[in-house]
PDB file of C-alpha atoms in Angstrom:
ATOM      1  CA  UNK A 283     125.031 107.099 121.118  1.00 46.00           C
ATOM      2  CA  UNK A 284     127.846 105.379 119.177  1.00 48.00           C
ATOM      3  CA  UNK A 285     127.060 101.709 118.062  1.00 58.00           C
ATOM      4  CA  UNK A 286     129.151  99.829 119.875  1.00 57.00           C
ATOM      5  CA  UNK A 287     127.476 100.634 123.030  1.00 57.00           C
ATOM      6  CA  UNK A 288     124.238  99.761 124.472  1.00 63.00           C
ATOM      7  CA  UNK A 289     121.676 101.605 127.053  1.00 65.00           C
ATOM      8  CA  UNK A 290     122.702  99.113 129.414  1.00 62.00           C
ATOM      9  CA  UNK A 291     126.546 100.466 129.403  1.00 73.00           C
ATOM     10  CA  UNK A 292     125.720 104.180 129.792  1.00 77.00           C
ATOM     11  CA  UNK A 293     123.894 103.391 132.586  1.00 84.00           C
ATOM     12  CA  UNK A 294     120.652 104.791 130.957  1.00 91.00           C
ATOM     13  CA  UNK A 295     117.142 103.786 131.708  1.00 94.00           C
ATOM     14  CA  UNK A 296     115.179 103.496 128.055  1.00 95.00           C
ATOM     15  CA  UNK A 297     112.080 102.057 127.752  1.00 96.00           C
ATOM     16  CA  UNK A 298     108.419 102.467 126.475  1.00 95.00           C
ATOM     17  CA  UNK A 299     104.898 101.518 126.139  1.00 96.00           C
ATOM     18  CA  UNK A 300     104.999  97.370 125.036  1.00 97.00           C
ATOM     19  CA  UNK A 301     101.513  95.364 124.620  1.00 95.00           C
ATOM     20  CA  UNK A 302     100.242  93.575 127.093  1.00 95.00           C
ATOM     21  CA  UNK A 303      98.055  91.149 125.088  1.00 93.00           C
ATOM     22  CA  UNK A 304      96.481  87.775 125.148  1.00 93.00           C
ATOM     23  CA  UNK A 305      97.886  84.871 124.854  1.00 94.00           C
ATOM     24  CA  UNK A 306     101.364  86.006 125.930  1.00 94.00           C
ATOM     25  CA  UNK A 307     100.767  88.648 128.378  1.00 95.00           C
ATOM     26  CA  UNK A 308     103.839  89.477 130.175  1.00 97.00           C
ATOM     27  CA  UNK A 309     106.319  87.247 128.431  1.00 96.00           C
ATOM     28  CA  UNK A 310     105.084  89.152 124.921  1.00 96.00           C
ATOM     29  CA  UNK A 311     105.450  92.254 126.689  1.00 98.00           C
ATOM     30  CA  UNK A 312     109.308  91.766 127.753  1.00 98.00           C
ATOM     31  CA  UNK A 313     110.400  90.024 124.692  1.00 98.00           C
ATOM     32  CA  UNK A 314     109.156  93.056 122.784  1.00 97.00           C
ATOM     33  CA  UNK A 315     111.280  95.128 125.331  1.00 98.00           C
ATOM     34  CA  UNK A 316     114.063  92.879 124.669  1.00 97.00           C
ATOM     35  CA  UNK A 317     113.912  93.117 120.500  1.00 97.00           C
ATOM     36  CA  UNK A 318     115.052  96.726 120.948  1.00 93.00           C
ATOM     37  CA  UNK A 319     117.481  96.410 123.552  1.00 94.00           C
ATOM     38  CA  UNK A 320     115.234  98.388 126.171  1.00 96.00           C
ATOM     39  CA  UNK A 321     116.045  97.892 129.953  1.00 96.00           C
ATOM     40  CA  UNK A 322     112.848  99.068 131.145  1.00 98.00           C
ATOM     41  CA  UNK A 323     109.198  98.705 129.924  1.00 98.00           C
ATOM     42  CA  UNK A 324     105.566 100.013 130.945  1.00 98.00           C
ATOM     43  CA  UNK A 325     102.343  98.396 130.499  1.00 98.00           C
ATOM     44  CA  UNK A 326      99.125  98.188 131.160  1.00 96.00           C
ATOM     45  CA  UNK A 327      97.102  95.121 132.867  1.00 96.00           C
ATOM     46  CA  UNK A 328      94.454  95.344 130.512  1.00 92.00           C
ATOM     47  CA  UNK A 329      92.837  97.714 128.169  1.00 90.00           C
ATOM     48  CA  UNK A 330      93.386 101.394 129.481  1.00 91.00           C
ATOM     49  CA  UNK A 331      90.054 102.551 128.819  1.00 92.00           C
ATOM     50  CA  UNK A 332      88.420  99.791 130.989  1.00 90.00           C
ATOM     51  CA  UNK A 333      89.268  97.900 134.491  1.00 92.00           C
ATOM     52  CA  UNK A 334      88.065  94.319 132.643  1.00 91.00           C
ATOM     53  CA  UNK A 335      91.091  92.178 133.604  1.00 92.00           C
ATOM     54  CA  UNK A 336      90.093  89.111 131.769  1.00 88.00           C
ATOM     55  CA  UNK A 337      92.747  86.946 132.949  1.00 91.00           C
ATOM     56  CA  UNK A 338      93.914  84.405 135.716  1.00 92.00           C
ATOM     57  CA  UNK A 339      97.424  85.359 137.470  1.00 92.00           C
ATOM     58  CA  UNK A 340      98.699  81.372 136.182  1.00 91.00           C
ATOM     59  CA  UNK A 341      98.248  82.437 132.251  1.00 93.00           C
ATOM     60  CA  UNK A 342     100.558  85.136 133.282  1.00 93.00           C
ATOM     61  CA  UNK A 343     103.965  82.534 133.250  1.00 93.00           C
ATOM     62  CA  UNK A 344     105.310  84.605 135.997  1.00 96.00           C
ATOM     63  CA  UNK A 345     108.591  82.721 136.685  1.00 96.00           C
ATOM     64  CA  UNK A 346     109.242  82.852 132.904  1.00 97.00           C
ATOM     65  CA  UNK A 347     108.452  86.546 132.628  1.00 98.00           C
ATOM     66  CA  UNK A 348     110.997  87.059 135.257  1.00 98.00           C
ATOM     67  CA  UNK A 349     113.754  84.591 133.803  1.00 98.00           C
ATOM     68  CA  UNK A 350     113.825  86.862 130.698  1.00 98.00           C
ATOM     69  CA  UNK A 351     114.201  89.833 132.752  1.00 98.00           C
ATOM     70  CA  UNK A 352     117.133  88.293 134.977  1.00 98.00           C
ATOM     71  CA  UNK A 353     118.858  86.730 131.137  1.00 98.00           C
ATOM     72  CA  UNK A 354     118.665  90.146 129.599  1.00 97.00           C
ATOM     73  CA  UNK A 355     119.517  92.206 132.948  1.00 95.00           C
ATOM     74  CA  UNK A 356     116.116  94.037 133.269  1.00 97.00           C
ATOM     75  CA  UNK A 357     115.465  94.663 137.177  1.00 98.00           C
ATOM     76  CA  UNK A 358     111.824  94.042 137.399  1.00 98.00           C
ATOM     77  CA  UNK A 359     111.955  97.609 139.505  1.00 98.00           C
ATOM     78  CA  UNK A 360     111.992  98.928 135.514  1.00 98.00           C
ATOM     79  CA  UNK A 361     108.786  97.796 134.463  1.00 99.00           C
ATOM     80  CA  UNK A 362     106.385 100.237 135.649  1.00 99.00           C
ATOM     81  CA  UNK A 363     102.262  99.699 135.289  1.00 98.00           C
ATOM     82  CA  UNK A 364      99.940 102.570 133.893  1.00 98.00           C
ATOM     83  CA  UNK A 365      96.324 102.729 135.387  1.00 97.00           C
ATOM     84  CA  UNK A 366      93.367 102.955 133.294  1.00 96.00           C
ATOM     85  CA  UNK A 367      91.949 106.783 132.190  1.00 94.00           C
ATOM     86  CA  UNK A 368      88.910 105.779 133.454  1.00 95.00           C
ATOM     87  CA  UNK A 369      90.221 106.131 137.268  1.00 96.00           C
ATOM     88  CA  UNK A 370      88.988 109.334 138.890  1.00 97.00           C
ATOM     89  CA  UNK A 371      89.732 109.417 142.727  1.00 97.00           C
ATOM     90  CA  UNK A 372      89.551 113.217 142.789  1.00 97.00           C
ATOM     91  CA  UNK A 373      85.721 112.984 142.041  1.00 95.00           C
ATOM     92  CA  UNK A 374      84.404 114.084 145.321  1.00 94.00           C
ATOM     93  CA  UNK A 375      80.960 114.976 143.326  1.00 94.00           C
ATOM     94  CA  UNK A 376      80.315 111.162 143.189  1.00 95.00           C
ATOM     95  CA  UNK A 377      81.030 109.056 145.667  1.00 96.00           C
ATOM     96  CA  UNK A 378      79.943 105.868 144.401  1.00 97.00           C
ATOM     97  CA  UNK A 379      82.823 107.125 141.678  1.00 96.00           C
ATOM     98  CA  UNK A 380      85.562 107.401 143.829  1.00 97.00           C
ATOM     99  CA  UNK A 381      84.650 104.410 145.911  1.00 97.00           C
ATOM    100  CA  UNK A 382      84.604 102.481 142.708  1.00 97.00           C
ATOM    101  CA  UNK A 383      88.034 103.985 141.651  1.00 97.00           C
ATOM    102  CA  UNK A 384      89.706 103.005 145.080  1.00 97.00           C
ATOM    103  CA  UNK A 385      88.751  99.645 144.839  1.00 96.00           C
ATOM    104  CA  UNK A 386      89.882  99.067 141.667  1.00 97.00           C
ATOM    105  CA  UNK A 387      92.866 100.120 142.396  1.00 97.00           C
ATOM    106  CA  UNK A 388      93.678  98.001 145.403  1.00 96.00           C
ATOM    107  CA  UNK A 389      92.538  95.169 143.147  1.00 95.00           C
ATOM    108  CA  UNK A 390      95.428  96.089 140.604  1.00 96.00           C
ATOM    109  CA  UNK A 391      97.891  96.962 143.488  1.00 96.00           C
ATOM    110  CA  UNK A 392      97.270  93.638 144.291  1.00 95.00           C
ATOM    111  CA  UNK A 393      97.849  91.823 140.853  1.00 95.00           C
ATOM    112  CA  UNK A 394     100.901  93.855 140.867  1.00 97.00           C
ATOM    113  CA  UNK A 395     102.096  92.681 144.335  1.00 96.00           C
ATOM    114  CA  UNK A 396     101.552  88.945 142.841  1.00 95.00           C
ATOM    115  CA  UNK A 397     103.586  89.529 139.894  1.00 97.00           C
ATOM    116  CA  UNK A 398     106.202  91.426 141.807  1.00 97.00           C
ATOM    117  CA  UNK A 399     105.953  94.724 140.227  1.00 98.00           C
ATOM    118  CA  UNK A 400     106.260  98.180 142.000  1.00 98.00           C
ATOM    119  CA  UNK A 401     105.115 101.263 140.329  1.00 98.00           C
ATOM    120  CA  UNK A 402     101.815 101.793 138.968  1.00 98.00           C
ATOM    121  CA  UNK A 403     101.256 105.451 136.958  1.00 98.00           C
ATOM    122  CA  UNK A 404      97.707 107.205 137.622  1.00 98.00           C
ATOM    123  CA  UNK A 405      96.626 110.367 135.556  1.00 96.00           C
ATOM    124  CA  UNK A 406      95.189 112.194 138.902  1.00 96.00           C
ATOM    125  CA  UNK A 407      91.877 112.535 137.625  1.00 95.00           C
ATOM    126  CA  UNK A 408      89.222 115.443 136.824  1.00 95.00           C
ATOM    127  CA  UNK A 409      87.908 117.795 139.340  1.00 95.00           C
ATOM    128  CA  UNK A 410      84.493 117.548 138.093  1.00 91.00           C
ATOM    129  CA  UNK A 411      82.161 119.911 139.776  1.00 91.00           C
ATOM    130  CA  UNK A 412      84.060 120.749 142.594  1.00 94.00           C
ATOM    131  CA  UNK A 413      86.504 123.439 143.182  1.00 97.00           C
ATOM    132  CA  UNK A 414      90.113 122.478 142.712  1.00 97.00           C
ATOM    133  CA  UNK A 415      91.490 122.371 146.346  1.00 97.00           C
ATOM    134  CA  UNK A 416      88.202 120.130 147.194  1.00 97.00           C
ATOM    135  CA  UNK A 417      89.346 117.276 144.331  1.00 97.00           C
ATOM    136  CA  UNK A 418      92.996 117.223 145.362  1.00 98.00           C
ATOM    137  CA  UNK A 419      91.701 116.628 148.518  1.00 98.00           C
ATOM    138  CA  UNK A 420      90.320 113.964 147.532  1.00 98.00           C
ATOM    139  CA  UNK A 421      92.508 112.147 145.291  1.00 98.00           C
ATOM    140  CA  UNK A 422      95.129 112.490 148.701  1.00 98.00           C
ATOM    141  CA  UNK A 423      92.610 110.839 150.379  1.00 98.00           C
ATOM    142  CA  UNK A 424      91.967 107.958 147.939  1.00 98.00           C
ATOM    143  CA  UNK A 425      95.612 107.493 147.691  1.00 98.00           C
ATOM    144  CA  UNK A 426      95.449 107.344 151.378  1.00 98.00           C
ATOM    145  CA  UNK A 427      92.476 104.360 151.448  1.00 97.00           C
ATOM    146  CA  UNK A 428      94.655 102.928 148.368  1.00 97.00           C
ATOM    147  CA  UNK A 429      98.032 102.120 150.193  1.00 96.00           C
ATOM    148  CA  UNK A 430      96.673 101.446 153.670  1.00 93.00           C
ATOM    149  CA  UNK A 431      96.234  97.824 153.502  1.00 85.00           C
ATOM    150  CA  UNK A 432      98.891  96.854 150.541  1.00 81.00           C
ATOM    151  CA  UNK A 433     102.704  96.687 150.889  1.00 81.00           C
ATOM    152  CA  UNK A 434     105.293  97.464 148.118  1.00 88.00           C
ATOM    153  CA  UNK A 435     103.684  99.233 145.857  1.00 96.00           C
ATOM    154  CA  UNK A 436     104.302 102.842 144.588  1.00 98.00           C
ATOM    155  CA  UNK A 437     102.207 105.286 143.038  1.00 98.00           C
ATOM    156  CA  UNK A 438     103.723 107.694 140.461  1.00 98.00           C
ATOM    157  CA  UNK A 439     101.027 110.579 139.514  1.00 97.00           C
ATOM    158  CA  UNK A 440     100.965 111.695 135.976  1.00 95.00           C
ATOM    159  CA  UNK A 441     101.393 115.850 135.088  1.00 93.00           C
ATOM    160  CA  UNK A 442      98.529 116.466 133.220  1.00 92.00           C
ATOM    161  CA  UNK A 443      98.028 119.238 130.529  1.00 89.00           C
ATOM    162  CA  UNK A 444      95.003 120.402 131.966  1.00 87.00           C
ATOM    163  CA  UNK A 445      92.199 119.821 129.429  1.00 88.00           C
ATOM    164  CA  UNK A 446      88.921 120.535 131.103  1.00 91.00           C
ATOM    165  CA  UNK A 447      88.635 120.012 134.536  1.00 94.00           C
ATOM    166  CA  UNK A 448      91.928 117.668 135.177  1.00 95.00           C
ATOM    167  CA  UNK A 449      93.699 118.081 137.735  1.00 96.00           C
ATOM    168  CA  UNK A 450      97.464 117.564 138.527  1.00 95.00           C
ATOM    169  CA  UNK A 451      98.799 120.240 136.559  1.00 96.00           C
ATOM    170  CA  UNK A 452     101.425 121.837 138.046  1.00 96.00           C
ATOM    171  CA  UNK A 453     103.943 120.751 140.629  1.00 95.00           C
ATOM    172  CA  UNK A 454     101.962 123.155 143.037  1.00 97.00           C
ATOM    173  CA  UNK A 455      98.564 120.741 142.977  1.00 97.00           C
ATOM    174  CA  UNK A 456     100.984 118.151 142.675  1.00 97.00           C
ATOM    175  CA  UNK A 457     102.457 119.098 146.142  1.00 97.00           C
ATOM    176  CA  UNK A 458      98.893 119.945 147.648  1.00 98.00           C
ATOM    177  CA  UNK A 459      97.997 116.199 147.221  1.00 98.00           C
ATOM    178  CA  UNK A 460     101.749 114.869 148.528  1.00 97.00           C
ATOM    179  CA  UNK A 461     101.241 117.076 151.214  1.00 98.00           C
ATOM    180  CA  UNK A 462      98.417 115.449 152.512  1.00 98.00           C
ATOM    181  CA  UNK A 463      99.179 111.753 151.633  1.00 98.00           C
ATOM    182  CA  UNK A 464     100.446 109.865 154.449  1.00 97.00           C
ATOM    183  CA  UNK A 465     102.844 107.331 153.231  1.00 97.00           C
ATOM    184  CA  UNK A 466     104.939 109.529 151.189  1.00 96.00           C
ATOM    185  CA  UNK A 467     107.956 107.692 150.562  1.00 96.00           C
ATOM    186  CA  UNK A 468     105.175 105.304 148.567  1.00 97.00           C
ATOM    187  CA  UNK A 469     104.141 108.285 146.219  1.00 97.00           C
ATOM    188  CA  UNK A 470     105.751 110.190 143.486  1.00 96.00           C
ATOM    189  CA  UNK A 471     105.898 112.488 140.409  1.00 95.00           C
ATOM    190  CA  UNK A 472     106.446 111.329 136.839  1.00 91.00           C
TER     191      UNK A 472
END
């Protein structure tokens, strides 16, 4: 890319991974986008190995958040949430497990609705002790319980490598669980 030209201008979409820390939240996520001239951004609502979300939507400065989006032409359709690892909706082994996992994740859908954010990532999860048709099953059907009462929000499943038992691997499993998801146009691959 030459120098006098910016991601904006070529039309391209380049972002990554900013913090999403205490006491500036959101606004310290975006102006870290900013400093690097990135039009998009992910992040996570709290620590990704947890679902503790230790704060209230207020210390979140919303309307300034999206100010500095609108000044430096991010569309707030660009800044994409990532799940926590510890999610496992495909664990049809334990119930109290996926039960758990689904309503976390309405709770997050929700925070996401508030903020006005749209896409939230998910790694799909591990199989566990069940065989693999069984736990894409049931990550379809979490995904299912997940988006029936919520509005705007998409979910974007994560290829996995396919350490241990995960599932998501290939865009075979990947179509298994699409397949059988009912609001599609509210579900997709990244």
């Amino acid at each position: 890319m030459s120098e006098d030209k910016t991601n904006k201008e070529y039309n391209l979409i380049i972002g990554r991974h900013c913090p999403f820390e205490k006491p500036n939240y959101l606004l310290g996520a975006v102006k870290e986008a900013v400093s690097y001239d990135a039009n998009a951004l992910m992040i996570y609502l709290g620590a990704p190995q947890n679902t503790r979300r230790r704060f209230a939507l207020t210390e979140l400065k919303i309307p300034e958040f999206k100010k500095i989006l609108t000044k430096n032409k991010i569309d707030i359709d660009n800044v994409i949430v990532h799940g926590p690892y510890v999610l496992n909706m495909a664990n049809a082994a334990r119930e109290d497990i996926f039960l758990w996992s689904v309503e976390f994740l309405k709770k997050e859908i929700s925070r996401m609705e508030k903020i006005g954010l749209k896409t939230i990532v998910l790694h799909p999860g591990s199989r566990v002790d069940t065989p693999v048709e069984e736990a894409l099953s049931q990550l379809a059907k979490g995904i299912n319980l997940t988006l029936e009462n919520t509005s705007t929000v998409r979910i974007a499943l994560e290829t996995m490598c396919g350490r241990g038992s995960e599932i998501g691997i290939n865009f075979e499993q990947l179509k298994y669980i699409m397949d059988r998801v009912e609001q599609k146009e509210r579900v997709g691959v990244c």
